[in-house]
GROMACS .gro file of C-alpha atoms in nm:
model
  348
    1UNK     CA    1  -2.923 -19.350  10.427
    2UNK     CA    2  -3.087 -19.372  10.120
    3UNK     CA    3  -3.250 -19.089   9.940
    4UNK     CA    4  -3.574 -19.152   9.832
    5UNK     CA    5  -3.590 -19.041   9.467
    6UNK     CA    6  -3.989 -18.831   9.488
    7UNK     CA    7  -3.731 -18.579   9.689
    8UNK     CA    8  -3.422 -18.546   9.455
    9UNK     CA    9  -3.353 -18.221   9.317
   10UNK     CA   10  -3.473 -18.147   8.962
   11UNK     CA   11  -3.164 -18.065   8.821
   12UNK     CA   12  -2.986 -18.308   9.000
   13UNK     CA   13  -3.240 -18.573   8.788
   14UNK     CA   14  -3.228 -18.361   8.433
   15UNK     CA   15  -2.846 -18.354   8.392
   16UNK     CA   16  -2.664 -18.600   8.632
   17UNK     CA   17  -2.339 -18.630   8.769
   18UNK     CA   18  -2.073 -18.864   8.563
   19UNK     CA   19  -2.375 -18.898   8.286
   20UNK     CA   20  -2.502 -19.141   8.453
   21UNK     CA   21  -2.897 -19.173   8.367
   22UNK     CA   22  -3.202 -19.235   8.536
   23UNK     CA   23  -3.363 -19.513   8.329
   24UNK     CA   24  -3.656 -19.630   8.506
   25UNK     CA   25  -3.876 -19.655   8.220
   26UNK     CA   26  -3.758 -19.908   7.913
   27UNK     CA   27  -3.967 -19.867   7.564
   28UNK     CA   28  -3.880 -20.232   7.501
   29UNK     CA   29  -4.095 -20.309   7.812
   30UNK     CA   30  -4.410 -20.228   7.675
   31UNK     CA   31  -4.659 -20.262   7.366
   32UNK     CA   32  -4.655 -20.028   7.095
   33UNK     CA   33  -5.069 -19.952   7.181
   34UNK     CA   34  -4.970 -19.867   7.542
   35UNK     CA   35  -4.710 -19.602   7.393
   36UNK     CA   36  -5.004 -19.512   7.155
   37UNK     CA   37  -5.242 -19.461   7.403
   38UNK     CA   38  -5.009 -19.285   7.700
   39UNK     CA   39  -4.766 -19.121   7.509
   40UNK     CA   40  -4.967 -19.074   7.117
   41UNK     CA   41  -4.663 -19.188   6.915
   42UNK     CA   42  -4.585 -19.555   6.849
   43UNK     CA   43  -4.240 -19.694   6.957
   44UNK     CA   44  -4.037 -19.624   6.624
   45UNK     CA   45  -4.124 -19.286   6.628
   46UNK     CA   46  -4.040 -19.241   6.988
   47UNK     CA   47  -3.714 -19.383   6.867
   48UNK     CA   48  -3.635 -19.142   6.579
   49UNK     CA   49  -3.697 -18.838   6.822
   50UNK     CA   50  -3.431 -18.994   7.041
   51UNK     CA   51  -3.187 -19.000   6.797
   52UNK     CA   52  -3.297 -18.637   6.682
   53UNK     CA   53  -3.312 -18.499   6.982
   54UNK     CA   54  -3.084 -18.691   7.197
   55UNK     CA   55  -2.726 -18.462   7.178
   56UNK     CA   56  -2.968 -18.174   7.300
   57UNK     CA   57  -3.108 -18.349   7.549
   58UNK     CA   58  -2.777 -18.452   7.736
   59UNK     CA   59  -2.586 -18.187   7.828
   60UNK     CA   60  -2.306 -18.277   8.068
   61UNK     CA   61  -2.256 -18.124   8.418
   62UNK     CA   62  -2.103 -18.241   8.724
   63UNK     CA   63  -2.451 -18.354   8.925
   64UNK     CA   64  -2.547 -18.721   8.888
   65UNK     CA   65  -2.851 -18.923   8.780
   66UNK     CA   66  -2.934 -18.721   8.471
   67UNK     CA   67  -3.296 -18.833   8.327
   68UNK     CA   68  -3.237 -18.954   7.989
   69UNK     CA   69  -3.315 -18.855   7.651
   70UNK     CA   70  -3.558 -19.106   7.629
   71UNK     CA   71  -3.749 -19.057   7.957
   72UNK     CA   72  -3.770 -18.675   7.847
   73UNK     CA   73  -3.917 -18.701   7.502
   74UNK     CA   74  -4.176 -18.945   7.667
   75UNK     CA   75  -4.206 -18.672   7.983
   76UNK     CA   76  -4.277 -18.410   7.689
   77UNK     CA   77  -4.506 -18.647   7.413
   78UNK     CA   78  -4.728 -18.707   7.728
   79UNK     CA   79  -4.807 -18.367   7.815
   80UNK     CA   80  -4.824 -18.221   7.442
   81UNK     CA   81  -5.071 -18.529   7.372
   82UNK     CA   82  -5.302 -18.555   7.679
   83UNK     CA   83  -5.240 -18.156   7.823
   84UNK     CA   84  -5.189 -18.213   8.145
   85UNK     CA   85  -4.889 -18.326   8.424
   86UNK     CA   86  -5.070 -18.629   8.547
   87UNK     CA   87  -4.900 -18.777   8.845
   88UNK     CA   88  -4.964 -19.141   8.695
   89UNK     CA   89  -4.782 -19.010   8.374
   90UNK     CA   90  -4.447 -18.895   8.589
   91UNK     CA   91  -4.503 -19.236   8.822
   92UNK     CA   92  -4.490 -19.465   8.529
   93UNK     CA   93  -4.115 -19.299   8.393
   94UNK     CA   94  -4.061 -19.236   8.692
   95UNK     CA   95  -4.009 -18.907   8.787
   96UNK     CA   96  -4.174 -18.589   8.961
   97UNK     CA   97  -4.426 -18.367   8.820
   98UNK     CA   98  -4.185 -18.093   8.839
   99UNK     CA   99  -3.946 -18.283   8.665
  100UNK     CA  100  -4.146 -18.363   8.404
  101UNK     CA  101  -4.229 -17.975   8.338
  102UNK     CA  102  -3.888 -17.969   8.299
  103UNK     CA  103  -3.842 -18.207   8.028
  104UNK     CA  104  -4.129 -18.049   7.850
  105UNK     CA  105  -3.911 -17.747   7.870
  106UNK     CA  106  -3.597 -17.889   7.746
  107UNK     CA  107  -3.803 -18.072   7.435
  108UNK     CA  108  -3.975 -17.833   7.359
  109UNK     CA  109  -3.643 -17.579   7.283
  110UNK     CA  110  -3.465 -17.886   7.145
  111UNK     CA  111  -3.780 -17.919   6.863
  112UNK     CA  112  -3.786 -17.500   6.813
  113UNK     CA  113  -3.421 -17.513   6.708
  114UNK     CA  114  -3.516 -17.757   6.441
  115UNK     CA  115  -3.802 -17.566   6.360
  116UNK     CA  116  -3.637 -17.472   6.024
  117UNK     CA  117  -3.566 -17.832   5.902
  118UNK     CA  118  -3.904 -17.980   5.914
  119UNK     CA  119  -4.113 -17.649   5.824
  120UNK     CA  120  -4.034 -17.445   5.530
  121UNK     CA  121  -4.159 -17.424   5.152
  122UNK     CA  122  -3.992 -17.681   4.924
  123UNK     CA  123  -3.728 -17.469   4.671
  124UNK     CA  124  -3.607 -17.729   4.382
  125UNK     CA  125  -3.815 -17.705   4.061
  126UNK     CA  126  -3.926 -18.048   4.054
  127UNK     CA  127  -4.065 -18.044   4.455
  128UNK     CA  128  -4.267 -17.700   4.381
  129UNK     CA  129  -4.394 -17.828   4.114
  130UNK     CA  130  -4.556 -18.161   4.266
  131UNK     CA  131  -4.676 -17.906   4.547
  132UNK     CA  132  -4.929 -17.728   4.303
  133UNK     CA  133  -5.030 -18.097   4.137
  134UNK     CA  134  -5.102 -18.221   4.448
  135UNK     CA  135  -5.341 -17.884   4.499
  136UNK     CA  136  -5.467 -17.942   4.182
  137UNK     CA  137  -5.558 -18.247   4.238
  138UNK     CA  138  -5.796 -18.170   4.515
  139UNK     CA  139  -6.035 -17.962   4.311
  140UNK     CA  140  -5.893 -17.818   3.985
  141UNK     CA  141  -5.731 -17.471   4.139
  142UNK     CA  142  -5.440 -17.442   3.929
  143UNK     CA  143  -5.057 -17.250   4.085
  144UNK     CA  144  -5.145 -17.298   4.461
  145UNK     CA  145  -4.806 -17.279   4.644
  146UNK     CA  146  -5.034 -17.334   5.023
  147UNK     CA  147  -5.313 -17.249   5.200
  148UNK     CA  148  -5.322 -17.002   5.434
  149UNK     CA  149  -5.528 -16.925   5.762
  150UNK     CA  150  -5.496 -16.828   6.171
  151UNK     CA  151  -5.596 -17.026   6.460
  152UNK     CA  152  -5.620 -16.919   6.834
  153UNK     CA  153  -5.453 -17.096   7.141
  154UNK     CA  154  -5.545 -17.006   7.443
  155UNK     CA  155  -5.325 -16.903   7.724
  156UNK     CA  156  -5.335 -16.775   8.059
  157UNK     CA  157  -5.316 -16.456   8.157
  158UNK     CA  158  -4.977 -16.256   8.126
  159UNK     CA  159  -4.849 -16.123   8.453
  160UNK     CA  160  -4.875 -15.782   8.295
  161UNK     CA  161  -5.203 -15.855   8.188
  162UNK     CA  162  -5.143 -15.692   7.831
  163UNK     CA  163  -5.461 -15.662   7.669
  164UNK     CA  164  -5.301 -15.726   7.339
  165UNK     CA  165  -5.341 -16.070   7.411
  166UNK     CA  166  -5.691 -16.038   7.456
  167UNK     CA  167  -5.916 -16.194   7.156
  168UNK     CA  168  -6.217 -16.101   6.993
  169UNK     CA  169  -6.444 -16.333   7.239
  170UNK     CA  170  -6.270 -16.219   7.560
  171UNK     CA  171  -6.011 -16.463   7.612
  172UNK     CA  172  -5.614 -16.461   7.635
  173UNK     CA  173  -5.466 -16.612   7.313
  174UNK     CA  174  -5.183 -16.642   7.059
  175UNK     CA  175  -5.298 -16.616   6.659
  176UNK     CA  176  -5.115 -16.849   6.465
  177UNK     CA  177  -5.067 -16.805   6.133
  178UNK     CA  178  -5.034 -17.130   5.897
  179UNK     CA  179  -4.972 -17.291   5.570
  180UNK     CA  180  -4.942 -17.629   5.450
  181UNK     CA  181  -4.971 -17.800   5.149
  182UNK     CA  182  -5.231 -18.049   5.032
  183UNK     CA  183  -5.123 -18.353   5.253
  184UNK     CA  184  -5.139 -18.094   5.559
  185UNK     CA  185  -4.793 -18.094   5.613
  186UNK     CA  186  -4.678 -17.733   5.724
  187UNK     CA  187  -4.472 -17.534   5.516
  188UNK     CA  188  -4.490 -17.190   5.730
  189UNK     CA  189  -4.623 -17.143   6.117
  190UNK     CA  190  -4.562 -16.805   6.307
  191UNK     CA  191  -4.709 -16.900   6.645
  192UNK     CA  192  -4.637 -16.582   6.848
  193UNK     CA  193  -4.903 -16.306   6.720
  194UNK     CA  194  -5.147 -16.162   6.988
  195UNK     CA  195  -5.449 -16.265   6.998
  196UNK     CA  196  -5.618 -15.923   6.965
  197UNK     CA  197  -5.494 -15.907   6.670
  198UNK     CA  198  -5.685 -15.974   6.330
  199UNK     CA  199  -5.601 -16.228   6.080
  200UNK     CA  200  -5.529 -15.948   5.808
  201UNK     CA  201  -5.315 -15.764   6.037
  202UNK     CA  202  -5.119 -16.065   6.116
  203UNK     CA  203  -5.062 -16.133   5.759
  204UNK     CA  204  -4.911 -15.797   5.677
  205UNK     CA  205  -4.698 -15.777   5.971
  206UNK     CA  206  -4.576 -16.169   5.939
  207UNK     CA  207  -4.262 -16.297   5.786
  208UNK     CA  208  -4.458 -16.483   5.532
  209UNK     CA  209  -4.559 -16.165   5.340
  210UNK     CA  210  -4.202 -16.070   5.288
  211UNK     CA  211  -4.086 -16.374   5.195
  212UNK     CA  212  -4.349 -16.404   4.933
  213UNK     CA  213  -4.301 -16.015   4.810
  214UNK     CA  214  -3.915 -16.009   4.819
  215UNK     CA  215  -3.859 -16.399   4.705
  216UNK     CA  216  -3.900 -16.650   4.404
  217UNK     CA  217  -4.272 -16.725   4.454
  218UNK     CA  218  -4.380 -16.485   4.122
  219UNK     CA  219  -4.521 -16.828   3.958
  220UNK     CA  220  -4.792 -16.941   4.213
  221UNK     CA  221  -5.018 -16.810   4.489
  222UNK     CA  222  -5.123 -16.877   4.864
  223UNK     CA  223  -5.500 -16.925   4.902
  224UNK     CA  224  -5.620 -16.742   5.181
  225UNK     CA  225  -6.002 -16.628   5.329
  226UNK     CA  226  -6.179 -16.326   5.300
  227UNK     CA  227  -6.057 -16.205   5.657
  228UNK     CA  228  -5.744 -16.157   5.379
  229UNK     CA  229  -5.687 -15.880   5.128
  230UNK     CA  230  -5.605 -16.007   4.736
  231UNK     CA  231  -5.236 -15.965   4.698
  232UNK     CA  232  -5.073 -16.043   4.373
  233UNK     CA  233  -4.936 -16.386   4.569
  234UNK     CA  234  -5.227 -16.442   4.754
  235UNK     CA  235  -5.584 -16.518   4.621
  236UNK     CA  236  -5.890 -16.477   4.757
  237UNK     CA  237  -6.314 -16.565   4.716
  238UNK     CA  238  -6.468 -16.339   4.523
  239UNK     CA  239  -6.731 -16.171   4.774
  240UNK     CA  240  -7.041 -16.153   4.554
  241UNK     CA  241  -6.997 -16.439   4.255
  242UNK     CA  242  -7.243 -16.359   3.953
  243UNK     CA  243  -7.091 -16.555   3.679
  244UNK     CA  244  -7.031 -16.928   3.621
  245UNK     CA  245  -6.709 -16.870   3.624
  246UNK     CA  246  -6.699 -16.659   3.962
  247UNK     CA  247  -6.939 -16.953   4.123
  248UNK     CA  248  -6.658 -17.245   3.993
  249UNK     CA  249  -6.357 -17.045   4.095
  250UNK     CA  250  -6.532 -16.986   4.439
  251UNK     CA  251  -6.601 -17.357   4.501
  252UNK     CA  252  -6.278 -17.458   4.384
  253UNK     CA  253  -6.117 -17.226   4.604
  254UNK     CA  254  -6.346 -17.323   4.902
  255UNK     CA  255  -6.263 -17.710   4.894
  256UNK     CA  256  -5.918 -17.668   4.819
  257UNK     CA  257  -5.842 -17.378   5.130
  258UNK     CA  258  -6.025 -17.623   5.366
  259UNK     CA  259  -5.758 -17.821   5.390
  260UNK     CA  260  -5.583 -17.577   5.654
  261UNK     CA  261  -5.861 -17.625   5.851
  262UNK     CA  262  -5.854 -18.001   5.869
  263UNK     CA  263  -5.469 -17.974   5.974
  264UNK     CA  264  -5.611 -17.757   6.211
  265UNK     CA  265  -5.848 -17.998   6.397
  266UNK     CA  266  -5.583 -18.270   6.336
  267UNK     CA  267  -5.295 -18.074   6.512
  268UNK     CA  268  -5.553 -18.018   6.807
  269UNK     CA  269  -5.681 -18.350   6.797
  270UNK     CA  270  -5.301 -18.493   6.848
  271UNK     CA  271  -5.168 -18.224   7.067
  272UNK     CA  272  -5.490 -18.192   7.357
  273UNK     CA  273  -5.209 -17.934   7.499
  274UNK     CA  274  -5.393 -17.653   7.232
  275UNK     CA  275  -5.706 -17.776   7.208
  276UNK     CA  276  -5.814 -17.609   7.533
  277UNK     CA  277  -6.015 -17.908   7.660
  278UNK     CA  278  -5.737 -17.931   7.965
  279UNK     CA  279  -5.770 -17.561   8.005
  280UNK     CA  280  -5.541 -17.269   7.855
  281UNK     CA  281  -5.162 -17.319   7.838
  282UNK     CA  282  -5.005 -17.197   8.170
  283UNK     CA  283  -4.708 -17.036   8.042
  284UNK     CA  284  -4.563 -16.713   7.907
  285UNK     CA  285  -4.650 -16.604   7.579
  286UNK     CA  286  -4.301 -16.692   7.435
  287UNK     CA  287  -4.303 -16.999   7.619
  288UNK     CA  288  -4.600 -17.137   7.498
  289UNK     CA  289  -4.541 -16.956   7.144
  290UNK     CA  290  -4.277 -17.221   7.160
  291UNK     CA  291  -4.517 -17.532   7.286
  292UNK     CA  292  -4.724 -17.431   6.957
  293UNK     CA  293  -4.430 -17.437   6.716
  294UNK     CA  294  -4.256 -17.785   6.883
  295UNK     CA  295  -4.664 -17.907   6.846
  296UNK     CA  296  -4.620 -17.835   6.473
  297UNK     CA  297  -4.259 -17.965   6.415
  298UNK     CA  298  -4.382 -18.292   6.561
  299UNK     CA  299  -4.755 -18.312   6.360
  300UNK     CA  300  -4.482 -18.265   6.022
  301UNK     CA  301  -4.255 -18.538   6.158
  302UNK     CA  302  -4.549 -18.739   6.202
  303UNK     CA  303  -4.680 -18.676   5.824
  304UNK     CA  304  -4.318 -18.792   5.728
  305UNK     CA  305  -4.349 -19.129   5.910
  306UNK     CA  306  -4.695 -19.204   5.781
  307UNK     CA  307  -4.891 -19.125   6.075
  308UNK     CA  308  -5.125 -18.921   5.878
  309UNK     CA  309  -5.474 -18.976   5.891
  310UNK     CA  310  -5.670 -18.693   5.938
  311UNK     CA  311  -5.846 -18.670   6.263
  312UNK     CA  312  -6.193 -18.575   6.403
  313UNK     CA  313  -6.264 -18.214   6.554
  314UNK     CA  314  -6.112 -18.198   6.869
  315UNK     CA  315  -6.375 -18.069   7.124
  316UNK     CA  316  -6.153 -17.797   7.309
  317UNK     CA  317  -6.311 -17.482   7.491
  318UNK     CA  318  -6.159 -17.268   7.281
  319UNK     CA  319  -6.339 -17.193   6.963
  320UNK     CA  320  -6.182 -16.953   6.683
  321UNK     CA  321  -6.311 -16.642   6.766
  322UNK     CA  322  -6.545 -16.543   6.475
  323UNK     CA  323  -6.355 -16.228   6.259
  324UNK     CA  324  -6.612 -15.938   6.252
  325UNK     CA  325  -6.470 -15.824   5.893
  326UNK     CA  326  -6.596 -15.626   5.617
  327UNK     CA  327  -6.481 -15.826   5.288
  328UNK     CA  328  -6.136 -15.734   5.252
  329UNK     CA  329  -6.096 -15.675   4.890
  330UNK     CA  330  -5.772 -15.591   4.724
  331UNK     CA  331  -5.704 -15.207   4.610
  332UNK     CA  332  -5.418 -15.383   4.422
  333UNK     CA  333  -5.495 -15.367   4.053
  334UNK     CA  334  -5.231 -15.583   3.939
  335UNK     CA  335  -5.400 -15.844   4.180
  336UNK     CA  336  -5.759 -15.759   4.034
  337UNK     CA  337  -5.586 -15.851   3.694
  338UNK     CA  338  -5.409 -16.181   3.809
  339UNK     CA  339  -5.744 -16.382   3.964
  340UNK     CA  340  -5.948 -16.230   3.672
  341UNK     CA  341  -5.775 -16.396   3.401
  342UNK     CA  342  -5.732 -16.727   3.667
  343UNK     CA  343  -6.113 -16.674   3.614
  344UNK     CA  344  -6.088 -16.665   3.233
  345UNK     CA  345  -5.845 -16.911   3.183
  346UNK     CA  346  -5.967 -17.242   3.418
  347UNK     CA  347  -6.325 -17.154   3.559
  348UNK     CA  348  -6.485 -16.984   3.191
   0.00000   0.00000   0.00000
């Protein structure tokens, strides 16, 4: 007798017997805007992730009816872009809900492990160079290498309830620290910080600080907030401008570091997974450390196939919790010395 597929085993559907595939679903069947509007990503995009993705996605094993590559990405687009494991989603690929947590599972490692190909700081001369003209460009801030800033996603609880995960307003998060350059496109994300703690903190414990102290980055700067302390790589507002010059550096600084926090609302618009409007992400803080970072690979991807219009504030629950900081100016002298004569030399 036949075995209705709602009660095959997941594994039995992920990774299939003789390779064959479960292929209920066909992209060719439907209209780009239906992709667009169930799954966020138009059909040629869906495509290149296949072919990205696809040898990690099929790993042979003995069982049968393995759910493709295809049917997985979909599985794993849907949740990242709407938040949720909608039955409808998993009837119209057909497969389980549990299946498709699955797939989001498999995806989601399969985008990590490329997590160094899409997101890192361009090296040749020429490319480094083009990244501080495009900064430039935006409001006359000469040397900017990125711009720099923390966002919160929520997440449940952790089983051992660890407070450290506990943010300034009360609720569970990760902190996320950021950069990207002036298109939005992100050249560092560190997704697993606690959300207890502070931005600062998470700057001087991250891997970004000793790549930028130990590395070839002596010709340029980050821009980062005043929840940051001055480093000789980093520069920050001044706290109290008095001069002209102070004033134009300030503003210059202020319209050119807000462009972390428009990839910000874009990333949350696209991905409703981290915008907290479907609730807080019900996983581990690893796994959904993870979620953030494949989020990220995919908003890059996306820049790099044109799909980059910025989007309107997402509308989640979760607000960024407000830093209750003292201005956190530099002891550093050499860094005193640095933004002073960036003072002299483009804002006098």
């Amino acid at each position: 007798m036949a075995v209705p597929i709602a009660v095959l085993d997941c594994d039995l559907l992920l990774y299939g017997r003789g390779h064959r595939t479960l292929d209920r679903f066909k992209l060719d069947d439907v209209t780009d805007e239906y992709l667009v509007s169930t799954y966020g990503f138009p059909r040629q995009f869906i495509y290149y992730l296949v072919d990205l993705l696809g040898a990690s996605l099929s790993r042979p094993t003995q069982r049968s009816r393995a759910i493709s590559p295809e049917t997985q990405i979909l599985a794993a687009l849907g949740f990242y872009t709407s938040g949720s494991f909608q039955t409808r989603m998993g009837d119209a690929i057909g497969i389980s809900q549990a299946s498709m947590s699955r797939c989001v599972a498999n995806v989601t490692e399969a985008l990590v492990e490329r997590a160094p190909q899409f997101i890192h700081f361009p090296e040749d001369e020429a490319a480094v160079q083009s990244l501080k003209d495009d900064f430039y460009g935006l409001a006359g801030m000469p040397g900017v290498l990125g711009v720099v800033d923390c966002t919160h996603v929520a997440i449940k609880a952790p089983n051992a309830e660890d407070l450290s995960y506990v943010n300034r307003k009360g609720l569970h998060s990760l902190n996320c620290l950021m950069v990207c350059d002036a298109r939005g496109v992100l050249l560092s994300a560190e997704t697993h910080w606690p959300g207890s703690l502070p931005d600062c903190t998470v700057l001087q414990q991250a891997a970004l600080t000793s790549q930028f102290e130990s590395e070839l980055h002596k010709d340029g700067w980050l821009l980062g907030d005043s929840s940051f302390f001055l480093q000789t790589w980093l520069m920050t507002p001044l706290h109290i401008p008095e001069t002209p010059a102070e004033y134009r550096y300030n503003m210059a600084h202020s319209a050119t570091h807000n462009v972390i926090e428009r990839t910000f609302r874009t990333i949350r618009s696209r991905f409703r997974c981290l915008d907290g409007s479907k609730g807080t992400l019900q996983y581990s803080p690893e796994k959904s450390s993870h979620i953030i970072l494949a989020c990220c690979v995919l908003h890059n991807i996306s820049l790099e196939h044109g799909l980059d219009v910025w989007s309107s504030p997402a509308t989640g629950h979760l607000e960024q919790p407000e830093e209750d900081y003292e201005q956190m100016e530099s002891m550093d002298s050499e860094a005193c010395r640095i933004r002073q004569e960036l003072l002299l030399t483009h804002f006098s």
